[in-house]
Coordinates of C-alpha atoms in Angstrom, one line a residue:
M1 CA 40.5 170.5 16.8
P2 CA 39.4 168.9 20.0
N3 CA 35.9 167.6 20.6
W4 CA 34.8 169.0 23.9
G5 CA 31.7 166.8 24.3
S6 CA 28.2 167.8 25.3
E7 CA 29.2 169.2 28.7
P8 CA 32.3 171.3 28.1
Y9 CA 31.7 173.1 31.4
L10 CA 32.9 169.9 33.2
I11 CA 36.3 170.2 31.6
S12 CA 39.2 172.2 33.1
I13 CA 42.5 172.8 31.4
G14 CA 45.6 174.0 33.2
N15 CA 48.2 176.4 31.9
H16 CA 50.8 175.6 29.2
V17 CA 48.8 172.6 27.8
T18 CA 49.0 171.3 24.3
I19 CA 46.0 169.4 22.9
S20 CA 46.8 167.8 19.6
C21 CA 44.3 167.3 16.8
D22 CA 41.1 165.2 17.1
V23 CA 41.3 164.7 20.9
I24 CA 37.9 163.7 22.4
F25 CA 36.9 164.7 25.9
L26 CA 34.0 162.6 27.3
T27 CA 32.2 163.9 30.3
H28 CA 29.3 161.4 30.4
D29 CA 28.5 157.7 29.8
G30 CA 25.9 157.7 27.0
A31 CA 25.3 154.0 27.3
T32 CA 23.1 154.6 30.3
W33 CA 20.3 155.1 27.8
C34 CA 20.2 151.2 27.5
F35 CA 18.6 150.9 30.9
R36 CA 17.2 154.3 32.0
E37 CA 13.8 153.5 30.7
R38 CA 13.5 150.6 33.2
E39 CA 11.6 151.6 36.3
E40 CA 14.4 151.0 38.8
Y41 CA 16.8 153.0 36.7
K42 CA 14.5 155.8 35.6
G43 CA 16.5 158.9 34.8
V44 CA 19.9 157.4 35.8
N45 CA 22.8 159.2 34.1
K46 CA 26.6 159.1 34.7
Y47 CA 28.8 162.2 34.5
G48 CA 32.4 162.9 35.4
R49 CA 34.7 165.9 35.3
V50 CA 37.9 165.9 33.1
C51 CA 40.7 167.8 34.7
I52 CA 44.0 168.5 32.9
G53 CA 46.8 169.9 35.0
D54 CA 49.5 172.4 34.1
N55 CA 52.3 171.7 31.5
C56 CA 50.6 168.7 29.9
F57 CA 50.6 167.2 26.4
I58 CA 47.7 165.2 24.9
G59 CA 48.6 163.3 21.7
C60 CA 46.4 163.3 18.6
R61 CA 43.3 161.3 18.4
S62 CA 43.3 160.4 22.0
T63 CA 40.1 159.9 24.0
I64 CA 39.8 160.9 27.7
M65 CA 37.0 159.2 29.6
P66 CA 34.7 160.9 32.3
G67 CA 36.1 161.3 35.7
I68 CA 39.8 161.5 34.6
T69 CA 42.6 163.8 35.9
M70 CA 45.9 164.3 34.3
G71 CA 48.4 165.5 36.8
D72 CA 50.8 168.4 36.2
N73 CA 53.8 167.7 33.8
S74 CA 52.2 164.6 32.2
V75 CA 52.0 163.2 28.7
L76 CA 49.3 161.1 27.0
G77 CA 50.6 159.5 23.8
A78 CA 48.8 159.7 20.4
H79 CA 45.8 157.4 19.8
S80 CA 45.4 156.5 23.5
L81 CA 42.3 155.7 25.5
L82 CA 42.6 157.2 29.0
T83 CA 40.5 155.3 31.4
K84 CA 42.5 156.0 34.6
S85 CA 43.9 159.2 36.0
I86 CA 47.6 160.0 35.3
P87 CA 49.7 161.0 38.3
A88 CA 51.9 164.1 37.9
G89 CA 55.1 163.7 36.1
E90 CA 54.3 160.5 34.1
V91 CA 54.0 159.4 30.5
W92 CA 51.1 157.1 29.5
A93 CA 50.0 155.7 26.2
G94 CA 48.0 152.8 24.6
V95 CA 44.6 151.3 24.5
P96 CA 43.8 151.4 27.3
A97 CA 46.5 153.8 28.3
H98 CA 49.1 152.6 30.8
Y99 CA 52.2 153.9 32.5
L100 CA 55.3 154.0 30.3
M101 CA 57.9 156.1 32.2
T102 CA 58.4 159.3 34.2
I103 CA 58.6 162.6 32.4
D104 CA 62.3 162.9 33.3
E105 CA 63.0 159.5 31.7
Y106 CA 61.2 160.6 28.6
A107 CA 63.2 163.9 28.5
R108 CA 66.5 162.0 28.7
K109 CA 65.3 159.5 26.0
C110 CA 64.4 162.4 23.7
K111 CA 67.7 164.2 24.3
N112 CA 69.9 161.1 23.8
G113 CA 67.9 159.4 21.1
K114 CA 67.7 159.5 17.3
G115 CA 66.0 162.6 16.0
H116 CA 67.1 165.0 18.7
V117 CA 67.4 168.4 16.9
K118 CA 68.2 171.6 18.7
Y119 CA 67.4 174.8 16.7
E120 CA 66.4 177.5 19.2
N121 CA 66.7 180.8 17.1
E122 CA 67.6 179.2 13.8
N123 CA 65.2 178.6 10.9
K124 CA 63.4 175.4 11.9
R125 CA 62.8 174.1 8.4
E126 CA 66.4 174.6 7.3
T127 CA 67.7 173.0 10.5
L128 CA 65.5 169.9 10.1
I129 CA 66.3 169.4 6.4
R130 CA 70.1 169.7 7.2
Y131 CA 69.8 167.3 10.1
F132 CA 67.9 164.6 8.2
N133 CA 70.0 164.9 5.1
T134 CA 73.1 164.5 7.2
N135 CA 72.2 162.1 9.9
L136 CA 69.4 159.8 8.7
K137 CA 70.1 158.8 5.1

């Protein structure tokens, strides 16, 4: 289950978005407490919206920092720390997350690579077991 942070009203999620397990959405910089008692910084806080476009995927245990936008048709890989906005149609991953490829390159890689299994209306479990018993011994 995602962690929506202390200001969930600053998060917007588009249509057809998958958010994997343990994703963290941060909308504020809590470290400002270190200096906000000093007179010149009294009451200083830092907040930022998090905006996720349409048709996006966010991998498990990723963290999205304040002020970030994920453009439409984008992917964030598992265990990533997103500190910069992702343009539409790109795949990013890492700590910190960085550009890997376009969504079209990723689609071709998945279709042509090892582990591509098409099952549409078949039983998913039976199809996967048959595939892995046949192709990946």
